[in-house]
mmCIF file with all atom_site columns, C-alpha atoms in Angstrom:
data_model
loop_
_atom_site.group_PDB
_atom_site.id
_atom_site.type_symbol
_atom_site.label_atom_id
_atom_site.label_alt_id
_atom_site.label_comp_id
_atom_site.label_asym_id
_atom_site.label_entity_id
_atom_site.label_seq_id
_atom_site.pdbx_PDB_ins_code
_atom_site.Cartn_x
_atom_site.Cartn_y
_atom_site.Cartn_z
_atom_site.occupancy
_atom_site.B_iso_or_equiv
_atom_site.pdbx_formal_charge
_atom_site.auth_seq_id
_atom_site.auth_comp_id
_atom_site.auth_asym_id
_atom_site.auth_atom_id
_atom_site.pdbx_PDB_model_num
ATOM 1  C CA . MET A 1 1  ? 18.356  7.813   -38.968 1.00 0.00 ? 1  MET A CA 1
ATOM 2  C CA . ASP A 1 2  ? 17.884  4.403   -39.085 1.00 0.00 ? 2  ASP A CA 1
ATOM 3  C CA . SER A 1 3  ? 19.803  3.839   -35.673 1.00 0.00 ? 3  SER A CA 1
ATOM 4  C CA . LEU A 1 4  ? 17.447  6.116   -34.516 1.00 0.00 ? 4  LEU A CA 1
ATOM 5  C CA . LEU A 1 5  ? 14.358  4.464   -35.147 1.00 0.00 ? 5  LEU A CA 1
ATOM 6  C CA . GLN A 1 6  ? 15.582  1.267   -34.402 1.00 0.00 ? 6  GLN A CA 1
ATOM 7  C CA . THR A 1 7  ? 16.666  2.433   -30.810 1.00 0.00 ? 7  THR A CA 1
ATOM 8  C CA . PHE A 1 8  ? 12.935  3.927   -30.401 1.00 0.00 ? 8  PHE A CA 1
ATOM 9  C CA . ILE A 1 9  ? 11.473  0.222   -31.619 1.00 0.00 ? 9  ILE A CA 1
ATOM 10 C CA . GLU A 1 10 ? 13.727  -1.542  -29.283 1.00 0.00 ? 10 GLU A CA 1
ATOM 11 C CA . ALA A 1 11 ? 12.529  0.725   -26.324 1.00 0.00 ? 11 ALA A CA 1
ATOM 12 C CA . GLY A 1 12 ? 8.920   0.541   -27.215 1.00 0.00 ? 12 GLY A CA 1
ATOM 13 C CA . THR A 1 13 ? 9.382   -3.347  -27.314 1.00 0.00 ? 13 THR A CA 1
ATOM 14 C CA . LEU A 1 14 ? 10.907  -3.487  -23.796 1.00 0.00 ? 14 LEU A CA 1
ATOM 15 C CA . MET A 1 15 ? 8.612   -1.319  -22.624 1.00 0.00 ? 15 MET A CA 1
ATOM 16 C CA . LEU A 1 16 ? 5.574   -3.259  -23.936 1.00 0.00 ? 16 LEU A CA 1
ATOM 17 C CA . ALA A 1 17 ? 7.197   -6.597  -22.707 1.00 0.00 ? 17 ALA A CA 1
ATOM 18 C CA . GLY A 1 18 ? 7.765   -4.841  -18.830 1.00 0.00 ? 18 GLY A CA 1
ATOM 19 C CA . MET A 1 19 ? 3.898   -3.820  -19.028 1.00 0.00 ? 19 MET A CA 1
ATOM 20 C CA . VAL A 1 20 ? 2.539   -7.472  -19.927 1.00 0.00 ? 20 VAL A CA 1
ATOM 21 C CA . PHE A 1 21 ? 4.941   -9.024  -17.270 1.00 0.00 ? 21 PHE A CA 1
ATOM 22 C CA . VAL A 1 22 ? 3.604   -6.449  -14.506 1.00 0.00 ? 22 VAL A CA 1
ATOM 23 C CA . PHE A 1 23 ? 0.272   -7.042  -15.357 1.00 0.00 ? 23 PHE A CA 1
ATOM 24 C CA . ALA A 1 24 ? 0.458   -10.781 -15.390 1.00 0.00 ? 24 ALA A CA 1
ATOM 25 C CA . PHE A 1 25 ? 2.366   -10.746 -12.182 1.00 0.00 ? 25 PHE A CA 1
ATOM 26 C CA . LEU A 1 26 ? -0.497  -8.676  -10.485 1.00 0.00 ? 26 LEU A CA 1
ATOM 27 C CA . GLY A 1 27 ? -3.179  -10.441 -12.065 1.00 0.00 ? 27 GLY A CA 1
ATOM 28 C CA . LEU A 1 28 ? -1.524  -13.782 -10.647 1.00 0.00 ? 28 LEU A CA 1
ATOM 29 C CA . LEU A 1 29 ? -1.251  -12.390 -7.570  1.00 0.00 ? 29 LEU A CA 1
ATOM 30 C CA . VAL A 1 30 ? -5.178  -11.283 -7.138  1.00 0.00 ? 30 VAL A CA 1
ATOM 31 C CA . ILE A 1 31 ? -6.189  -14.778 -8.264  1.00 0.00 ? 31 ILE A CA 1
ATOM 32 C CA . PHE A 1 32 ? -3.559  -16.181 -5.392  1.00 0.00 ? 32 PHE A CA 1
ATOM 33 C CA . ILE A 1 33 ? -5.127  -13.784 -2.919  1.00 0.00 ? 33 ILE A CA 1
ATOM 34 C CA . ASN A 1 34 ? -8.629  -14.772 -4.043  1.00 0.00 ? 34 ASN A CA 1
ATOM 35 C CA . LEU A 1 35 ? -8.199  -18.706 -4.267  1.00 0.00 ? 35 LEU A CA 1
ATOM 36 C CA . VAL A 1 36 ? -5.446  -19.370 -1.279  1.00 0.00 ? 36 VAL A CA 1
ATOM 37 C CA . LEU A 1 37 ? -5.856  -16.610 1.578   1.00 0.00 ? 37 LEU A CA 1
ATOM 38 C CA . VAL A 1 38 ? -9.466  -16.327 1.236   1.00 0.00 ? 38 VAL A CA 1
ATOM 39 C CA . LYS A 1 39 ? -9.409  -20.208 2.071   1.00 0.00 ? 39 LYS A CA 1
ATOM 40 C CA . LEU A 1 40 ? -6.914  -19.767 5.000   1.00 0.00 ? 40 LEU A CA 1
ATOM 41 C CA . ALA A 1 41 ? -8.480  -16.624 6.571   1.00 0.00 ? 41 ALA A CA 1
ATOM 42 C CA . ASN A 1 42 ? -11.790 -18.499 6.401   1.00 0.00 ? 42 ASN A CA 1
ATOM 43 C CA . LYS A 1 43 ? -10.103 -21.807 8.287   1.00 0.00 ? 43 LYS A CA 1
ATOM 44 C CA . TYR A 1 44 ? -8.027  -19.579 10.937  1.00 0.00 ? 44 TYR A CA 1
ATOM 45 C CA . PRO A 1 45 ? -10.041 -16.821 11.586  1.00 0.00 ? 45 PRO A CA 1
ATOM 46 C CA . ASP A 1 46 ? -8.952  -13.707 13.873  1.00 0.00 ? 46 ASP A CA 1
ATOM 47 C CA . PRO A 1 47 ? -10.088 -14.508 17.504  1.00 0.00 ? 47 PRO A CA 1
ATOM 48 C CA . ILE A 1 48 ? -12.478 -11.696 18.758  1.00 0.00 ? 48 ILE A CA 1
ATOM 49 C CA . ILE A 1 49 ? -11.754 -10.068 21.880  1.00 0.00 ? 49 ILE A CA 1
ATOM 50 C CA . GLN A 1 50 ? -14.420 -9.294  24.216  1.00 0.00 ? 50 GLN A CA 1
ATOM 51 C CA . SER A 1 51 ? -14.090 -5.889  25.632  1.00 0.00 ? 51 SER A CA 1
ATOM 52 C CA . LYS A 1 52 ? -14.928 -5.112  29.311  1.00 0.00 ? 52 LYS A CA 1
ATOM 53 C CA . SER A 1 53 ? -17.147 -2.917  29.782  1.00 0.00 ? 53 SER A CA 1
ATOM 54 C CA . LYS A 1 54 ? -15.867 0.704   31.057  1.00 0.00 ? 54 LYS A CA 1
ATOM 55 C CA . PRO A 1 55 ? -17.235 2.037   34.217  1.00 0.00 ? 55 PRO A CA 1
ATOM 56 C CA . LYS A 1 56 ? -19.089 5.310   33.814  1.00 0.00 ? 56 LYS A CA 1
ATOM 57 C CA . ALA A 1 57 ? -17.516 8.339   34.427  1.00 0.00 ? 57 ALA A CA 1
ATOM 58 C CA . LYS A 1 58 ? -18.925 10.803  36.988  1.00 0.00 ? 58 LYS A CA 1
ATOM 59 C CA . LYS A 1 59 ? -20.998 13.324  35.175  1.00 0.00 ? 59 LYS A CA 1
ATOM 60 C CA . THR A 1 60 ? -19.788 17.063  35.762  1.00 0.00 ? 60 THR A CA 1
ATOM 61 C CA . ASN A 1 61 ? -21.618 20.173  34.964  1.00 0.00 ? 61 ASN A CA 1
ATOM 62 C CA . ILE A 1 62 ? -20.354 21.307  31.711  1.00 0.00 ? 62 ILE A CA 1
ATOM 63 C CA . ALA A 1 63 ? -21.230 24.882  30.356  1.00 0.00 ? 63 ALA A CA 1
ATOM 64 C CA . SER A 1 64 ? -22.642 25.089  27.065  1.00 0.00 ? 64 SER A CA 1
ATOM 65 C CA . ASN A 1 65 ? -18.964 25.816  25.363  1.00 0.00 ? 65 ASN A CA 1
ATOM 66 C CA . GLY A 1 66 ? -17.898 22.547  27.034  1.00 0.00 ? 66 GLY A CA 1
ATOM 67 C CA . VAL A 1 67 ? -15.682 23.833  29.814  1.00 0.00 ? 67 VAL A CA 1
ATOM 68 C CA . THR A 1 68 ? -16.115 22.502  33.454  1.00 0.00 ? 68 THR A CA 1
ATOM 69 C CA . PRO A 1 69 ? -16.924 25.281  35.818  1.00 0.00 ? 69 PRO A CA 1
ATOM 70 C CA . GLN A 1 70 ? -13.377 24.039  37.641  1.00 0.00 ? 70 GLN A CA 1
ATOM 71 C CA . VAL A 1 71 ? -11.676 25.054  34.817  1.00 0.00 ? 71 VAL A CA 1
ATOM 72 C CA . VAL A 1 72 ? -13.237 28.341  34.494  1.00 0.00 ? 72 VAL A CA 1
ATOM 73 C CA . ALA A 1 73 ? -12.400 29.094  38.156  1.00 0.00 ? 73 ALA A CA 1
ATOM 74 C CA . ALA A 1 74 ? -8.906  27.964  37.690  1.00 0.00 ? 74 ALA A CA 1
ATOM 75 C CA . ILE A 1 75 ? -8.195  30.486  34.517  1.00 0.00 ? 75 ILE A CA 1
ATOM 76 C CA . GLY A 1 76 ? -9.969  33.368  36.361  1.00 0.00 ? 76 GLY A CA 1
ATOM 77 C CA . SER A 1 77 ? -7.678  32.697  39.331  1.00 0.00 ? 77 SER A CA 1
ATOM 78 C CA . ALA A 1 78 ? -4.631  32.683  37.286  1.00 0.00 ? 78 ALA A CA 1
ATOM 79 C CA . VAL A 1 79 ? -5.853  36.284  35.160  1.00 0.00 ? 79 VAL A CA 1
ATOM 80 C CA . THR A 1 80 ? -6.337  37.713  38.584  1.00 0.00 ? 80 THR A CA 1
ATOM 81 C CA . GLN A 1 81 ? -2.792  36.466  39.943  1.00 0.00 ? 81 GLN A CA 1
ATOM 82 C CA . TYR A 1 82 ? -1.063  37.636  36.596  1.00 0.00 ? 82 TYR A CA 1
ATOM 83 C CA . LYS A 1 83 ? -2.660  41.581  36.837  1.00 0.00 ? 83 LYS A CA 1
ATOM 84 C CA . GLN A 1 84 ? -1.799  41.769  40.627  1.00 0.00 ? 84 GLN A CA 1
ATOM 85 C CA . LYS A 1 85 ? 1.613   40.568  39.501  1.00 0.00 ? 85 LYS A CA 1
ATOM 86 C CA . HIS A 1 86 ? 2.390   42.625  36.672  1.00 0.00 ? 86 HIS A CA 1
ATOM 87 C CA . GLY A 1 87 ? -0.158  45.419  37.089  1.00 0.00 ? 87 GLY A CA 1
ATOM 88 C CA . ASP A 1 88 ? -3.350  46.282  35.233  1.00 0.00 ? 88 ASP A CA 1
ATOM 89 C CA . LYS A 1 89 ? -1.767  47.493  31.746  1.00 0.00 ? 89 LYS A CA 1
ATOM 90 C CA . ALA A 1 90 ? -4.882  46.316  29.394  1.00 0.00 ? 90 ALA A CA 1
#
């Protein structure tokens, strides 16, 4: 029984030591980022790329549901051809 208690104490100590190590490492990482990398980012900023203005697309007549009349005509033609080929079974 004494051996089991000793094992649990050792496991708890190792767990606590690992958690302290990870917390200290992450804390140092945050401090490093705030002190060093922020200064570097301010000194060497990313270049701003000017985007060219896109030519305006020609406006098409779009129905209220967002489908152009050309698409409606193409769908109607395809349905008509299908009905002629397979017969009107509906």
